[in-house]
């Protein structure tokens, strides 16, 4: 039983990768640690439950990575996807620290497996968790518990008492009553506000009603809102988020990775008017998959359709839902409730614009269109082999980028620019420092692990002082 009357050295709010890395780091530094997870035990872990891999810099190939991925290349990839909207000092610090995380995370019981294939193309840059995110998470919880970290589930924090940048206590809903928890330091690792549809609607309007939430329904941003209201400096654009195209038939919450579609580069994507609206072959998929949620969100009724033919049917990772199939483009349009003539014209125009080339989805190949707007700059092949297939997709929100500003020690900064006395942050709740916009596969887990470890260590040090 957790003793709520006890004053802990470190209070961690959150229950995913960042929170557990912080808790383990603090505990290994000798601190007493309490973790408050707002979800029931079965649903613990936030979005970590649905992850697969982590992007870390490394100087040489390993048993599970095919080659080096230098700090500078990682930085260039981050710069490209964010368009320069990142805190360079923090980002470079994270990238440098990520080298150690590859080994440190194994020391906490996590195991790696060889890279998955297909359009992911991540064998050199990203390490995959054996058993996926839930196995990774279970390993971290097991280690934390063995070390003596105390964990409370269904722990809804109602309020934070903060005075002049110093955390004093947290008010907790506990059963039918409330409790007050005191601690010398606070680590906030409670995610973003992606599951709070009303908050999303403040920035997206009624379109947010059509968003699907890939992860937990518990990430409602309540801790973030409290911190910002109590003087912590915010960072990030509230409209920016990690958002991918997921199957429109997925549940409203918690559909996870098995509803994501990696088939975009093999076909064309059209909106409800059967019109293409973006270059499906702009760049290697792991650097572009997280733009498609926002692209679909900007389309009428927030719906789109990935169209491909029999030649591509087995070229990508299968998903939970089977594709919709028909013997002709017109027949496919009818099943999708699109205008058959419009979809036939869009497909015919695309086919006519395709130029011959050597198809290779692992590189920026020379298969492209000519004289077509928007173009398809790579992997363009005619859609002409029956049967024809389609996936309906909607925006799938993973996590939001509005967050708390931090420094290299993961210490929160207050609105006056001064560091908080004893408050630290890790994971999605501070990801906007690094991700001003855009995303590349595995970066969320890197941010969580690196800043989680830093936050835990710094919080333990702060508590001792």
Short mmCIF file of C-alpha atoms in Angstrom, two decimals:
data_model
loop_
_atom_site.label_atom_id
_atom_site.label_comp_id
_atom_site.label_asym_id
_atom_site.label_seq_id
_atom_site.Cartn_x
_atom_site.Cartn_y
_atom_site.Cartn_z
CA UNK A 1 0.00 0.00 0.00
CA UNK A 2 1.22 3.49 -0.86
CA UNK A 3 1.60 5.75 2.18
CA UNK A 4 0.09 9.05 1.03
CA UNK A 5 1.07 10.73 4.30
CA UNK A 6 4.75 10.21 3.49
CA UNK A 7 6.72 13.06 1.89
CA UNK A 8 8.52 11.67 -1.15
CA UNK A 9 11.72 12.99 -2.64
CA UNK A 10 10.31 12.83 -6.16
CA UNK A 11 6.70 12.78 -7.35
CA UNK A 12 6.29 11.64 -10.96
CA UNK A 13 2.94 12.36 -12.62
CA UNK A 14 2.39 10.13 -15.64
CA UNK A 15 2.82 6.46 -16.41
CA UNK A 16 4.47 6.09 -19.82
CA UNK A 17 8.04 5.77 -21.04
CA UNK A 18 9.14 9.26 -19.93
CA UNK A 19 7.61 8.87 -16.48
CA UNK A 20 9.17 5.44 -15.90
CA UNK A 21 12.59 6.54 -17.15
CA UNK A 22 12.38 9.48 -14.72
CA UNK A 23 11.24 7.28 -11.84
CA UNK A 24 13.98 4.70 -12.42
CA UNK A 25 16.64 7.37 -12.85
CA UNK A 26 15.59 9.13 -9.63
CA UNK A 27 15.39 5.87 -7.69
CA UNK A 28 18.81 4.74 -8.89
CA UNK A 29 20.12 8.09 -7.61
CA UNK A 30 18.82 7.22 -4.16
CA UNK A 31 15.54 9.17 -4.09
CA UNK A 32 12.21 7.91 -2.76
CA UNK A 33 9.79 7.99 -5.70
CA UNK A 34 6.01 7.89 -6.14
CA UNK A 35 4.47 7.54 -9.60
CA UNK A 36 0.87 8.69 -10.15
CA UNK A 37 -0.69 7.05 -13.22
CA UNK A 38 -4.11 8.49 -14.05
CA UNK A 39 -5.25 5.38 -15.92
CA UNK A 40 -6.26 1.99 -14.51
CA UNK A 41 -3.43 -0.54 -14.42
CA UNK A 42 -4.61 -2.33 -17.57
CA UNK A 43 -4.41 0.91 -19.58
CA UNK A 44 -1.21 2.17 -17.97
CA UNK A 45 1.52 3.72 -20.07
CA UNK A 46 -0.13 6.36 -22.23
CA UNK A 47 0.98 6.25 -25.85
CA UNK A 48 4.03 4.10 -25.06
CA UNK A 49 1.72 1.08 -25.28
CA UNK A 50 1.36 1.65 -29.02
CA UNK A 51 4.98 2.35 -29.97
CA UNK A 52 7.43 0.11 -31.75
CA UNK A 53 10.82 1.80 -31.93
CA UNK A 54 13.19 4.56 -30.86
CA UNK A 55 15.55 6.73 -32.93
CA UNK A 56 19.02 7.08 -31.42
CA UNK A 57 22.36 8.28 -32.75
CA UNK A 58 25.12 5.65 -32.89
CA UNK A 59 28.61 5.51 -34.39
CA UNK A 60 28.64 1.95 -35.72
CA UNK A 61 26.42 -0.95 -36.71
CA UNK A 62 25.16 -3.23 -33.93
CA UNK A 63 23.38 -6.57 -33.75
CA UNK A 64 20.08 -4.81 -34.48
CA UNK A 65 21.19 -1.71 -36.45
CA UNK A 66 22.66 -1.98 -39.95
CA UNK A 67 25.02 0.99 -39.86
CA UNK A 68 26.07 4.24 -38.21
CA UNK A 69 23.65 7.12 -37.65
CA UNK A 70 25.72 10.11 -36.67
CA UNK A 71 24.65 12.97 -34.43
CA UNK A 72 24.94 15.33 -37.38
CA UNK A 73 22.71 13.18 -39.61
CA UNK A 74 20.12 12.92 -36.83
CA UNK A 75 20.25 16.71 -36.47
CA UNK A 76 19.82 17.20 -40.23
CA UNK A 77 16.81 14.85 -40.23
CA UNK A 78 15.25 16.74 -37.31
CA UNK A 79 15.95 20.09 -38.99
CA UNK A 80 14.31 18.89 -42.20
CA UNK A 81 11.09 17.61 -40.64
CA UNK A 82 10.68 20.61 -38.30
CA UNK A 83 11.58 23.19 -40.92
CA UNK A 84 13.96 24.68 -38.36
CA UNK A 85 11.25 25.08 -35.73
CA UNK A 86 13.25 23.53 -32.88
CA UNK A 87 15.39 24.67 -29.96
CA UNK A 88 18.80 23.80 -31.40
CA UNK A 89 20.60 23.66 -28.04
CA UNK A 90 18.02 21.30 -26.55
CA UNK A 91 17.72 19.24 -29.73
CA UNK A 92 21.45 18.72 -30.08
CA UNK A 93 21.68 17.88 -26.38
CA UNK A 94 18.95 15.27 -26.82
CA UNK A 95 20.68 13.77 -29.85
CA UNK A 96 24.03 13.53 -28.03
CA UNK A 97 22.37 11.92 -25.00
CA UNK A 98 20.46 9.46 -27.21
CA UNK A 99 23.71 7.56 -27.84
CA UNK A 100 23.79 6.44 -24.19
CA UNK A 101 20.08 5.62 -24.12
CA UNK A 102 20.54 2.61 -26.44
CA UNK A 103 22.53 0.84 -23.74
CA UNK A 104 20.87 2.41 -20.69
CA UNK A 105 17.38 1.28 -21.70
CA UNK A 106 18.65 -2.31 -22.05
CA UNK A 107 20.03 -2.06 -18.50
CA UNK A 108 16.44 -1.34 -17.41
CA UNK A 109 15.27 -4.67 -18.85
CA UNK A 110 14.16 -3.60 -22.35
CA UNK A 111 15.16 -5.87 -25.23
CA UNK A 112 15.69 -5.04 -28.91
CA UNK A 113 14.85 -6.98 -32.04
CA UNK A 114 15.96 -6.62 -35.68
CA UNK A 115 14.22 -3.90 -37.68
CA UNK A 116 10.89 -4.50 -39.39
CA UNK A 117 10.93 -4.21 -43.18
CA UNK A 118 8.55 -2.75 -45.74
CA UNK A 119 8.14 1.00 -46.16
CA UNK A 120 9.56 1.67 -42.69
CA UNK A 121 13.19 1.68 -43.96
CA UNK A 122 14.46 2.14 -40.41
CA UNK A 123 17.05 -0.63 -40.10
CA UNK A 124 19.92 1.83 -39.77
CA UNK A 125 18.35 4.60 -37.68
CA UNK A 126 15.80 3.05 -35.31
CA UNK A 127 15.90 0.27 -32.73
CA UNK A 128 12.73 -1.84 -32.39
CA UNK A 129 11.42 -3.12 -29.04
CA UNK A 130 11.11 -6.89 -28.80
CA UNK A 131 7.40 -7.41 -28.23
CA UNK A 132 6.55 -3.78 -29.06
CA UNK A 133 5.76 -0.86 -26.80
CA UNK A 134 3.76 -2.77 -24.24
CA UNK A 135 6.59 -5.24 -23.63
CA UNK A 136 9.00 -2.33 -23.33
CA UNK A 137 6.67 -0.64 -20.86
CA UNK A 138 6.20 -3.81 -18.81
CA UNK A 139 9.97 -4.17 -18.53
CA UNK A 140 10.30 -0.60 -17.21
CA UNK A 141 7.50 -1.13 -14.67
CA UNK A 142 9.08 -4.37 -13.48
CA UNK A 143 12.44 -2.65 -13.00
CA UNK A 144 10.86 0.33 -11.23
CA UNK A 145 8.97 -1.93 -8.83
CA UNK A 146 12.06 -4.04 -8.09
CA UNK A 147 13.97 -0.85 -7.27
CA UNK A 148 11.28 0.23 -4.82
CA UNK A 149 9.44 2.87 -6.84
CA UNK A 150 5.89 3.14 -5.52
CA UNK A 151 3.08 3.31 -8.09
CA UNK A 152 -0.53 4.42 -7.73
CA UNK A 153 -3.07 3.74 -10.51
CA UNK A 154 -6.39 5.49 -11.16
CA UNK A 155 -4.61 8.48 -9.63
CA UNK A 156 -6.39 11.58 -10.92
CA UNK A 157 -4.59 14.77 -9.92
CA UNK A 158 -7.14 17.51 -9.22
CA UNK A 159 -4.78 20.40 -8.48
CA UNK A 160 -1.13 21.34 -8.03
CA UNK A 161 -0.03 23.74 -5.30
CA UNK A 162 2.75 25.87 -6.75
CA UNK A 163 4.15 29.07 -5.22
CA UNK A 164 6.77 31.24 -6.96
CA UNK A 165 7.94 28.39 -9.16
CA UNK A 166 8.09 25.88 -6.34
CA UNK A 167 5.97 22.73 -6.23
CA UNK A 168 4.50 22.12 -2.78
CA UNK A 169 1.81 19.46 -3.10
CA UNK A 170 -0.68 17.68 -5.34
CA UNK A 171 -4.37 17.18 -4.59
CA UNK A 172 -5.41 13.68 -5.56
CA UNK A 173 -8.80 12.05 -6.08
CA UNK A 174 -8.58 8.82 -4.15
CA UNK A 175 -11.61 6.49 -4.10
CA UNK A 176 -14.55 8.44 -2.73
CA UNK A 177 -12.35 11.07 -1.12
CA UNK A 178 -9.37 13.31 -1.77
CA UNK A 179 -5.78 13.19 -0.56
CA UNK A 180 -2.85 15.59 -0.53
CA UNK A 181 0.59 14.38 -1.56
CA UNK A 182 3.75 16.30 -0.73
CA UNK A 183 7.13 15.84 -2.37
CA UNK A 184 10.43 17.68 -2.55
CA UNK A 185 10.39 17.71 -6.36
CA UNK A 186 7.95 17.18 -9.21
CA UNK A 187 8.46 15.50 -12.58
CA UNK A 188 5.55 16.11 -14.96
CA UNK A 189 5.39 13.39 -17.61
CA UNK A 190 1.65 13.21 -18.19
CA UNK A 191 1.43 13.64 -21.96
CA UNK A 192 -0.39 16.16 -24.12
CA UNK A 193 -4.07 17.06 -24.60
CA UNK A 194 -4.85 15.00 -27.72
CA UNK A 195 -7.75 13.14 -26.05
CA UNK A 196 -9.44 16.40 -25.04
CA UNK A 197 -11.69 17.03 -28.05
CA UNK A 198 -13.06 20.27 -26.62
CA UNK A 199 -9.55 21.66 -26.21
CA UNK A 200 -8.65 20.55 -29.76
CA UNK A 201 -11.75 22.34 -31.05
CA UNK A 202 -10.43 25.64 -29.69
CA UNK A 203 -7.81 25.50 -32.46
CA UNK A 204 -9.35 23.21 -35.11
CA UNK A 205 -13.02 24.09 -34.82
CA UNK A 206 -15.69 21.53 -35.60
CA UNK A 207 -13.21 19.52 -37.69
CA UNK A 208 -11.83 18.06 -34.44
CA UNK A 209 -15.03 16.05 -34.03
CA UNK A 210 -13.80 13.91 -36.95
CA UNK A 211 -10.35 13.30 -35.45
CA UNK A 212 -9.52 9.84 -34.14
CA UNK A 213 -7.21 9.53 -31.15
CA UNK A 214 -4.62 6.82 -31.72
CA UNK A 215 -3.74 6.40 -28.06
CA UNK A 216 -5.12 6.63 -24.57
CA UNK A 217 -8.37 8.48 -23.75
CA UNK A 218 -6.64 9.60 -20.53
CA UNK A 219 -4.29 12.15 -22.14
CA UNK A 220 -6.58 15.12 -21.61
CA UNK A 221 -3.89 17.66 -20.78
CA UNK A 222 -5.09 18.43 -17.24
CA UNK A 223 -1.56 18.57 -15.79
CA UNK A 224 -0.34 20.73 -18.67
CA UNK A 225 -3.25 23.11 -18.18
CA UNK A 226 -2.54 23.39 -14.43
CA UNK A 227 1.15 24.10 -14.97
CA UNK A 228 0.53 26.78 -17.59
CA UNK A 229 -2.12 28.40 -15.36
CA UNK A 230 0.33 28.49 -12.45
CA UNK A 231 3.13 30.37 -14.17
CA UNK A 232 5.06 27.82 -16.24
CA UNK A 233 6.15 29.15 -19.62
CA UNK A 234 4.51 27.48 -22.59
CA UNK A 235 6.24 26.34 -25.73
CA UNK A 236 4.90 25.17 -29.08
CA UNK A 237 2.05 25.84 -31.47
CA UNK A 238 -1.24 24.39 -30.14
CA UNK A 239 -2.29 23.43 -33.69
CA UNK A 240 0.86 21.36 -34.26
CA UNK A 241 0.80 17.68 -33.41
CA UNK A 242 1.95 14.23 -34.43
CA UNK A 243 -0.96 13.24 -36.67
CA UNK A 244 -1.02 10.38 -39.16
CA UNK A 245 -3.57 8.97 -41.56
CA UNK A 246 -5.32 6.06 -39.86
CA UNK A 247 -8.16 3.85 -40.94
CA UNK A 248 -11.48 5.68 -40.81
CA UNK A 249 -13.02 2.50 -39.38
CA UNK A 250 -10.77 2.66 -36.28
CA UNK A 251 -12.29 3.30 -32.83
CA UNK A 252 -12.42 6.87 -31.51
CA UNK A 253 -9.68 6.11 -28.95
CA UNK A 254 -6.84 3.64 -28.51
CA UNK A 255 -6.76 2.10 -31.99
CA UNK A 256 -2.98 2.15 -31.80
CA UNK A 257 -0.36 1.33 -34.40
CA UNK A 258 -2.37 -1.41 -36.15
CA UNK A 259 -4.76 1.17 -37.61
CA UNK A 260 -1.99 3.26 -39.24
CA UNK A 261 -1.55 3.04 -43.01
CA UNK A 262 1.88 2.87 -44.63
CA UNK A 263 0.50 2.36 -48.15
CA UNK A 264 0.43 6.02 -49.28
CA UNK A 265 3.65 5.83 -51.31
CA UNK A 266 2.27 2.90 -53.35
CA UNK A 267 -0.77 4.68 -54.75
CA UNK A 268 -2.62 7.97 -54.80
CA UNK A 269 -4.65 9.72 -52.11
CA UNK A 270 -7.90 11.49 -52.97
CA UNK A 271 -10.47 13.48 -50.99
CA UNK A 272 -14.27 13.11 -50.99
CA UNK A 273 -14.38 14.87 -54.38
CA UNK A 274 -12.00 12.21 -55.78
CA UNK A 275 -9.24 14.82 -56.20
CA UNK A 276 -5.59 14.37 -55.26
CA UNK A 277 -4.28 17.05 -52.91
CA UNK A 278 -0.62 16.31 -52.09
CA UNK A 279 2.55 14.63 -53.38
CA UNK A 280 2.40 11.02 -52.16
CA UNK A 281 6.07 10.48 -53.06
CA UNK A 282 7.66 13.55 -51.51
CA UNK A 283 10.21 11.79 -49.27
CA UNK A 284 11.08 8.50 -47.57
CA UNK A 285 8.00 7.38 -45.62
CA UNK A 286 9.35 7.56 -42.02
CA UNK A 287 10.08 11.26 -42.63
CA UNK A 288 6.63 11.99 -44.08
CA UNK A 289 4.09 9.62 -42.52
CA UNK A 290 3.33 12.09 -39.71
CA UNK A 291 2.26 14.90 -42.08
CA UNK A 292 -0.69 12.98 -43.49
CA UNK A 293 -2.96 13.45 -40.50
CA UNK A 294 -2.80 17.22 -40.87
CA UNK A 295 -3.23 16.95 -44.66
CA UNK A 296 -6.40 14.87 -44.27
CA UNK A 297 -7.64 17.21 -41.51
CA UNK A 298 -7.57 20.05 -44.05
CA UNK A 299 -9.78 18.14 -46.53
CA UNK A 300 -13.61 18.37 -46.68
CA UNK A 301 -15.18 16.33 -43.85
CA UNK A 302 -11.67 15.25 -42.79
CA UNK A 303 -11.79 12.11 -44.93
CA UNK A 304 -9.53 10.75 -47.67
CA UNK A 305 -8.95 7.51 -49.56
CA UNK A 306 -5.71 5.70 -50.42
CA UNK A 307 -6.15 4.12 -53.88
CA UNK A 308 -3.84 1.36 -55.18
CA UNK A 309 -3.98 -1.74 -57.35
CA UNK A 310 -3.12 -5.45 -57.22
CA UNK A 311 0.57 -4.84 -58.01
CA UNK A 312 1.03 -3.15 -54.60
CA UNK A 313 -1.29 -5.31 -52.52
CA UNK A 314 1.51 -7.08 -50.60
CA UNK A 315 4.11 -4.30 -50.56
CA UNK A 316 3.45 -2.79 -47.13
CA UNK A 317 2.68 -3.74 -43.54
CA UNK A 318 -0.90 -5.08 -43.27
CA UNK A 319 -3.30 -3.25 -40.96
CA UNK A 320 -6.20 -4.27 -38.75
CA UNK A 321 -8.84 -3.53 -41.41
CA UNK A 322 -8.80 -5.12 -44.88
CA UNK A 323 -8.85 -2.83 -47.92
CA UNK A 324 -12.07 -2.22 -49.83
CA UNK A 325 -11.85 -4.07 -53.15
CA UNK A 326 -13.47 -3.80 -56.59
CA UNK A 327 -12.84 -5.01 -60.12
CA UNK A 328 -12.82 -1.52 -61.63
CA UNK A 329 -12.06 2.05 -60.59
CA UNK A 330 -15.72 2.97 -61.10
CA UNK A 331 -16.79 0.02 -58.95
CA UNK A 332 -14.35 1.09 -56.25
CA UNK A 333 -15.71 4.65 -56.34
CA UNK A 334 -19.24 3.34 -55.89
CA UNK A 335 -18.22 1.35 -52.81
CA UNK A 336 -16.51 4.46 -51.40
CA UNK A 337 -19.52 6.65 -52.24
CA UNK A 338 -17.35 8.81 -54.52
CA UNK A 339 -18.25 10.12 -57.97
CA UNK A 340 -17.18 7.27 -60.33
CA UNK A 341 -16.46 9.60 -63.26
CA UNK A 342 -14.35 11.90 -61.07
CA UNK A 343 -12.25 9.04 -59.67
CA UNK A 344 -11.81 7.54 -63.14
CA UNK A 345 -10.56 10.91 -64.46
CA UNK A 346 -8.19 11.45 -61.53
CA UNK A 347 -6.74 7.97 -62.01
CA UNK A 348 -6.48 8.33 -65.78
CA UNK A 349 -4.76 11.73 -65.47
CA UNK A 350 -2.32 10.28 -63.00
CA UNK A 351 -1.58 7.24 -65.19
CA UNK A 352 -0.98 9.46 -68.21
CA UNK A 353 1.52 11.58 -66.26
CA UNK A 354 3.62 8.65 -64.98
CA UNK A 355 7.09 8.46 -66.56
CA UNK A 356 9.07 5.19 -66.83
CA UNK A 357 11.63 4.51 -64.14
CA UNK A 358 13.13 1.86 -61.88
CA UNK A 359 10.87 1.41 -58.86
CA UNK A 360 12.56 1.13 -55.45
CA UNK A 361 10.61 2.22 -52.36
CA UNK A 362 13.76 2.16 -50.20
CA UNK A 363 15.36 5.12 -52.02
CA UNK A 364 14.20 8.33 -53.71
CA UNK A 365 13.77 6.55 -57.04
CA UNK A 366 13.21 7.98 -60.54
CA UNK A 367 9.54 6.92 -60.89
CA UNK A 368 7.71 10.25 -61.14
CA UNK A 369 4.93 12.13 -62.85
CA UNK A 370 5.32 14.96 -65.34
CA UNK A 371 2.91 17.84 -65.96
CA UNK A 372 0.62 16.88 -63.06
CA UNK A 373 -0.48 19.04 -60.14
CA UNK A 374 0.26 18.03 -57.46
CA UNK A 375 3.12 15.89 -58.75
CA UNK A 376 4.18 12.53 -57.41
CA UNK A 377 7.94 12.93 -57.32
CA UNK A 378 8.96 9.34 -56.48
CA UNK A 379 7.46 5.82 -56.60
CA UNK A 380 4.88 6.76 -59.23
CA UNK A 381 3.48 3.69 -60.98
CA UNK A 382 0.36 3.43 -63.09
CA UNK A 383 -2.73 2.17 -61.27
CA UNK A 384 -4.02 -0.29 -63.84
CA UNK A 385 -3.92 -3.87 -62.52
CA UNK A 386 -7.25 -5.26 -61.30
CA UNK A 387 -8.48 -5.71 -58.64
CA UNK A 388 -8.33 -2.18 -57.25
CA UNK A 389 -8.19 -1.35 -53.56
CA UNK A 390 -8.81 1.55 -51.19
CA UNK A 391 -8.42 2.44 -47.54
CA UNK A 392 -10.59 5.22 -46.07
CA UNK A 393 -8.51 7.37 -43.71
CA UNK A 394 -9.05 10.10 -41.13
CA UNK A 395 -6.63 12.19 -39.04
CA UNK A 396 -5.21 10.08 -36.22
CA UNK A 397 -3.80 12.30 -33.49
CA UNK A 398 -0.90 10.80 -31.53
CA UNK A 399 0.22 13.70 -29.37
CA UNK A 400 0.06 17.50 -29.28
CA UNK A 401 3.09 19.82 -29.27
CA UNK A 402 1.89 22.57 -26.93
CA UNK A 403 3.88 22.08 -23.76
CA UNK A 404 6.07 23.38 -20.96
CA UNK A 405 9.36 25.08 -21.77
CA UNK A 406 12.41 23.39 -20.24
CA UNK A 407 16.18 23.79 -20.17
CA UNK A 408 18.91 21.15 -20.72
CA UNK A 409 18.39 19.88 -17.18
CA UNK A 410 14.69 19.22 -18.04
CA UNK A 411 13.84 21.90 -15.48
CA UNK A 412 10.68 23.85 -16.30
CA UNK A 413 11.07 27.55 -17.02
CA UNK A 414 8.62 30.05 -15.58
CA UNK A 415 6.98 32.86 -17.55
CA UNK A 416 9.58 35.32 -16.25
CA UNK A 417 12.31 33.14 -17.80
CA UNK A 418 13.65 31.86 -14.49
CA UNK A 419 14.03 28.12 -13.87
CA UNK A 420 11.44 26.55 -11.59
CA UNK A 421 12.72 25.79 -8.10
CA UNK A 422 11.91 22.08 -8.11
CA UNK A 423 9.80 21.19 -11.18
CA UNK A 424 10.95 19.12 -14.14
CA UNK A 425 9.22 17.78 -17.26
CA UNK A 426 9.75 14.91 -19.68
CA UNK A 427 8.05 13.34 -22.69
CA UNK A 428 5.12 14.66 -24.69
CA UNK A 429 4.36 17.40 -22.16
CA UNK A 430 7.62 19.13 -23.21
CA UNK A 431 8.15 17.67 -26.72
CA UNK A 432 7.30 21.02 -28.33
CA UNK A 433 10.75 22.29 -27.28
CA UNK A 434 12.26 19.91 -29.85
CA UNK A 435 9.33 19.41 -32.24
CA UNK A 436 8.00 22.80 -33.37
CA UNK A 437 6.29 20.92 -36.19
CA UNK A 438 6.74 17.72 -38.17
CA UNK A 439 7.97 14.34 -37.01
CA UNK A 440 10.26 11.46 -37.92
CA UNK A 441 9.68 7.91 -36.73
CA UNK A 442 10.85 7.11 -33.20
CA UNK A 443 11.56 10.68 -32.03
CA UNK A 444 8.80 10.75 -29.42
CA UNK A 445 10.34 7.82 -27.58
CA UNK A 446 13.78 9.45 -27.82
CA UNK A 447 12.47 12.66 -26.26
CA UNK A 448 10.74 10.68 -23.51
CA UNK A 449 13.68 8.44 -22.65
CA UNK A 450 16.39 11.10 -22.81
CA UNK A 451 14.55 13.82 -20.91
CA UNK A 452 12.96 11.28 -18.57
CA UNK A 453 16.37 10.04 -17.48
CA UNK A 454 17.65 13.62 -17.14
CA UNK A 455 14.56 14.81 -15.24
CA UNK A 456 14.73 11.92 -12.78
CA UNK A 457 18.41 12.41 -12.06
CA UNK A 458 18.08 16.18 -11.68
CA UNK A 459 14.97 15.83 -9.48
CA UNK A 460 16.81 13.42 -7.18
CA UNK A 461 19.75 15.81 -6.94
CA UNK A 462 17.38 18.71 -6.24
CA UNK A 463 15.63 16.74 -3.50
CA UNK A 464 18.94 16.01 -1.75
CA UNK A 465 19.79 19.71 -1.78
#
